[in-house]
């Protein structure tokens, strides 16, 4: 379990677009699937992939994010620069408040989120959809083991204690990313294209 303590920076404005939050356990491949979908939808001006602000180096690997110090994060949070923020795994995460402007213009915003912060996302965004990326325990363990931070036994014990489900009253679609990137990435892109069609209708 993470040391997540969700925080809401300030009340969200009335939204006309759709906020889509992608969540899932470490090793599920959220960043990879989002990159796949972003490449496929690169010509669609209606879709925006939010760039998170995180208290880790921008060169740390993984998702393309804005790395800041904790002091800078706290300053920006107090200034109202985030519509949603939370803590997990000893880091602070923030979604820029600028996404509210995009939602007001009817755009679809996709953000890498956290299951622990979903209540805050729901409070901030009137129209919220959740995409839960999962994978089998063996696949998650193999991916996490390749990072070299824990032994396979430690990872398996941790996975046995955790749940892949999203708890709460949310509009959730689950994608199993245990197989090929092409299959899972297409599933995510198809979901987003379906949402685009609804917004255009």
Short mmCIF file of C-alpha atoms in Angstrom, two decimals, residues 4-198:
data_model
loop_
_atom_site.label_atom_id
_atom_site.label_comp_id
_atom_site.label_asym_id
_atom_site.label_seq_id
_atom_site.Cartn_x
_atom_site.Cartn_y
_atom_site.Cartn_z
CA UNK A 4 -1.27 8.24 -0.25
CA UNK A 5 -3.01 11.23 1.28
CA UNK A 6 -5.13 12.89 -1.42
CA UNK A 7 -5.52 16.64 -1.34
CA UNK A 8 -7.75 18.96 -3.28
CA UNK A 9 -6.08 22.27 -3.98
CA UNK A 10 -9.16 24.33 -4.77
CA UNK A 11 -12.73 23.83 -5.98
CA UNK A 12 -13.08 22.92 -9.64
CA UNK A 13 -14.98 25.15 -11.99
CA UNK A 14 -18.09 24.08 -13.86
CA UNK A 15 -16.90 21.84 -16.66
CA UNK A 16 -18.32 21.23 -20.13
CA UNK A 17 -15.66 18.74 -21.24
CA UNK A 18 -14.73 15.33 -19.90
CA UNK A 19 -11.92 14.51 -17.49
CA UNK A 20 -10.60 10.98 -17.98
CA UNK A 21 -8.34 9.64 -15.23
CA UNK A 22 -6.15 6.62 -15.92
CA UNK A 23 -5.33 4.59 -12.81
CA UNK A 24 -3.86 1.22 -11.94
CA UNK A 25 -1.14 -0.49 -9.91
CA UNK A 26 2.59 -0.05 -10.47
CA UNK A 27 3.66 -2.21 -13.37
CA UNK A 28 0.30 -2.11 -15.13
CA UNK A 29 1.74 -0.01 -17.94
CA UNK A 30 -0.33 3.17 -17.65
CA UNK A 31 2.36 5.46 -19.08
CA UNK A 32 3.06 3.15 -22.02
CA UNK A 33 -0.61 2.83 -22.95
CA UNK A 34 -1.17 6.56 -22.66
CA UNK A 35 1.81 7.23 -24.94
CA UNK A 36 0.38 4.75 -27.46
CA UNK A 37 -3.02 6.43 -27.39
CA UNK A 38 -1.49 9.93 -27.55
CA UNK A 39 0.43 8.98 -30.71
CA UNK A 40 -2.71 7.59 -32.34
CA UNK A 41 -4.75 10.67 -31.44
CA UNK A 42 -2.02 13.24 -32.12
CA UNK A 43 -4.09 14.92 -34.87
CA UNK A 44 -7.16 15.37 -32.67
CA UNK A 45 -7.30 18.91 -31.24
CA UNK A 46 -10.16 17.93 -28.93
CA UNK A 47 -7.91 15.69 -26.80
CA UNK A 48 -5.30 16.90 -24.32
CA UNK A 49 -2.99 14.69 -22.26
CA UNK A 50 -2.26 16.51 -19.01
CA UNK A 51 1.37 16.84 -17.94
CA UNK A 52 1.66 16.21 -14.21
CA UNK A 53 3.85 18.11 -11.77
CA UNK A 54 5.80 15.70 -9.53
CA UNK A 55 8.40 16.16 -6.81
CA UNK A 56 11.02 14.09 -8.62
CA UNK A 57 13.58 14.83 -11.29
CA UNK A 58 12.30 15.32 -14.83
CA UNK A 59 15.08 12.92 -15.86
CA UNK A 60 13.86 10.15 -13.56
CA UNK A 61 12.30 8.19 -16.44
CA UNK A 62 8.74 7.02 -16.88
CA UNK A 63 6.14 9.59 -17.85
CA UNK A 64 6.94 12.99 -19.30
CA UNK A 65 6.36 15.28 -16.31
CA UNK A 66 7.44 18.57 -14.76
CA UNK A 67 9.87 17.82 -11.94
CA UNK A 68 9.97 20.28 -9.04
CA UNK A 69 11.27 20.42 -5.49
CA UNK A 70 8.88 19.90 -2.58
CA UNK A 71 9.28 23.57 -1.70
CA UNK A 72 8.30 24.63 -5.22
CA UNK A 73 5.39 22.19 -5.24
CA UNK A 74 4.08 23.57 -1.94
CA UNK A 75 4.41 27.13 -3.22
CA UNK A 76 2.49 26.33 -6.40
CA UNK A 77 -0.16 24.45 -4.46
CA UNK A 78 -0.76 27.43 -2.16
CA UNK A 79 -0.98 29.66 -5.23
CA UNK A 80 -3.81 27.50 -6.61
CA UNK A 81 -1.79 26.14 -9.53
CA UNK A 82 -3.28 22.64 -9.15
CA UNK A 83 -6.89 21.56 -9.53
CA UNK A 84 -6.10 18.25 -7.82
CA UNK A 85 -3.02 17.12 -5.87
CA UNK A 86 -2.08 14.14 -3.75
CA UNK A 87 0.82 12.30 -2.12
CA UNK A 88 1.92 8.73 -2.84
CA UNK A 89 5.13 6.75 -2.40
CA UNK A 90 6.81 9.71 -0.72
CA UNK A 91 6.15 12.05 -3.67
CA UNK A 92 3.68 14.87 -4.34
CA UNK A 93 1.64 14.94 -7.55
CA UNK A 94 -0.37 17.78 -9.06
CA UNK A 95 -2.69 18.23 -12.05
CA UNK A 96 -2.30 21.78 -13.44
CA UNK A 97 -5.32 24.03 -12.96
CA UNK A 98 -5.01 24.99 -16.64
CA UNK A 99 -6.87 21.80 -17.57
CA UNK A 100 -10.04 23.46 -16.28
CA UNK A 101 -9.80 25.98 -19.11
CA UNK A 102 -9.62 23.14 -21.63
CA UNK A 103 -12.62 21.45 -20.07
CA UNK A 104 -14.56 24.72 -20.17
CA UNK A 105 -13.89 24.74 -23.93
CA UNK A 106 -15.36 21.25 -24.25
CA UNK A 107 -12.11 19.35 -24.61
CA UNK A 108 -11.32 15.85 -23.36
CA UNK A 109 -8.47 15.81 -20.84
CA UNK A 110 -6.65 12.58 -19.98
CA UNK A 111 -4.54 12.46 -16.82
CA UNK A 112 -2.48 9.81 -15.10
CA UNK A 113 -4.08 9.65 -11.66
CA UNK A 114 -4.26 7.55 -8.52
CA UNK A 115 -7.03 5.38 -7.13
CA UNK A 116 -6.46 7.04 -3.75
CA UNK A 117 -7.20 10.47 -5.25
CA UNK A 118 -10.33 9.60 -7.24
CA UNK A 119 -12.69 11.16 -4.70
CA UNK A 120 -10.86 14.46 -5.17
CA UNK A 121 -11.01 14.16 -8.96
CA UNK A 122 -14.74 13.55 -8.71
CA UNK A 123 -15.17 16.59 -6.46
CA UNK A 124 -13.22 18.78 -8.87
CA UNK A 125 -14.69 17.59 -12.18
CA UNK A 126 -18.44 17.20 -12.75
CA UNK A 127 -17.90 14.83 -15.69
CA UNK A 128 -15.34 12.19 -14.71
CA UNK A 129 -14.53 8.86 -16.30
CA UNK A 130 -12.03 6.38 -14.88
CA UNK A 131 -9.96 3.93 -16.90
CA UNK A 132 -8.48 1.23 -14.69
CA UNK A 133 -5.40 -0.46 -16.19
CA UNK A 134 -4.70 -3.90 -14.70
CA UNK A 135 -2.56 -6.96 -15.39
CA UNK A 136 -2.21 -10.43 -13.92
CA UNK A 137 -0.10 -10.75 -10.74
CA UNK A 138 2.62 -12.66 -12.62
CA UNK A 139 2.89 -9.96 -15.27
CA UNK A 140 2.92 -7.17 -12.66
CA UNK A 141 5.58 -9.02 -10.66
CA UNK A 142 7.79 -9.52 -13.72
CA UNK A 143 7.57 -5.87 -14.70
CA UNK A 144 8.26 -4.65 -11.17
CA UNK A 145 11.12 -7.12 -10.71
CA UNK A 146 12.78 -5.74 -13.85
CA UNK A 147 13.05 -2.38 -12.07
CA UNK A 148 15.36 -3.97 -9.52
CA UNK A 149 13.86 -2.32 -6.45
CA UNK A 150 12.37 -5.42 -4.78
CA UNK A 151 12.79 -9.18 -4.95
CA UNK A 152 10.14 -11.24 -6.72
CA UNK A 153 9.02 -12.71 -3.38
CA UNK A 154 8.57 -9.25 -1.85
CA UNK A 155 6.64 -8.09 -4.89
CA UNK A 156 4.33 -11.12 -4.90
CA UNK A 157 3.56 -10.69 -1.20
CA UNK A 158 2.72 -7.03 -1.76
CA UNK A 159 0.52 -7.83 -4.74
CA UNK A 160 -1.38 -10.44 -2.74
CA UNK A 161 -2.28 -7.76 -0.19
CA UNK A 162 -3.51 -5.27 -2.78
CA UNK A 163 -6.63 -5.06 -4.91
CA UNK A 164 -6.88 -4.19 -8.59
CA UNK A 165 -10.44 -2.95 -8.24
CA UNK A 166 -11.59 0.66 -8.07
CA UNK A 167 -13.71 1.28 -4.99
CA UNK A 168 -16.44 3.89 -4.98
CA UNK A 169 -19.19 5.28 -7.15
CA UNK A 170 -17.26 5.97 -10.35
CA UNK A 171 -17.81 5.43 -14.07
CA UNK A 172 -15.05 2.82 -14.57
CA UNK A 173 -13.79 0.92 -17.60
CA UNK A 174 -11.12 -1.71 -16.98
CA UNK A 175 -8.45 -2.67 -19.52
CA UNK A 176 -6.31 -5.77 -18.97
CA UNK A 177 -2.77 -4.95 -20.11
CA UNK A 178 -1.32 -8.41 -19.53
CA UNK A 179 -0.85 -9.00 -23.26
CA UNK A 180 0.54 -7.06 -26.20
CA UNK A 181 0.85 -3.27 -26.26
CA UNK A 182 -0.91 -3.17 -29.62
CA UNK A 183 -3.98 -4.92 -28.22
CA UNK A 184 -4.22 -2.94 -24.95
CA UNK A 185 -3.16 0.35 -26.53
CA UNK A 186 -5.81 -0.03 -29.21
CA UNK A 187 -8.42 -0.71 -26.51
CA UNK A 188 -7.51 2.55 -24.75
CA UNK A 189 -7.39 4.55 -27.99
CA UNK A 190 -10.75 3.09 -29.06
CA UNK A 191 -12.30 4.17 -25.75
CA UNK A 192 -10.99 7.69 -26.20
CA UNK A 193 -12.20 7.85 -29.79
CA UNK A 194 -15.63 6.73 -28.63
CA UNK A 195 -15.63 9.59 -26.13
CA UNK A 196 -14.59 12.01 -28.88
CA UNK A 197 -17.51 10.87 -31.00
CA UNK A 198 -19.91 11.48 -28.11
#
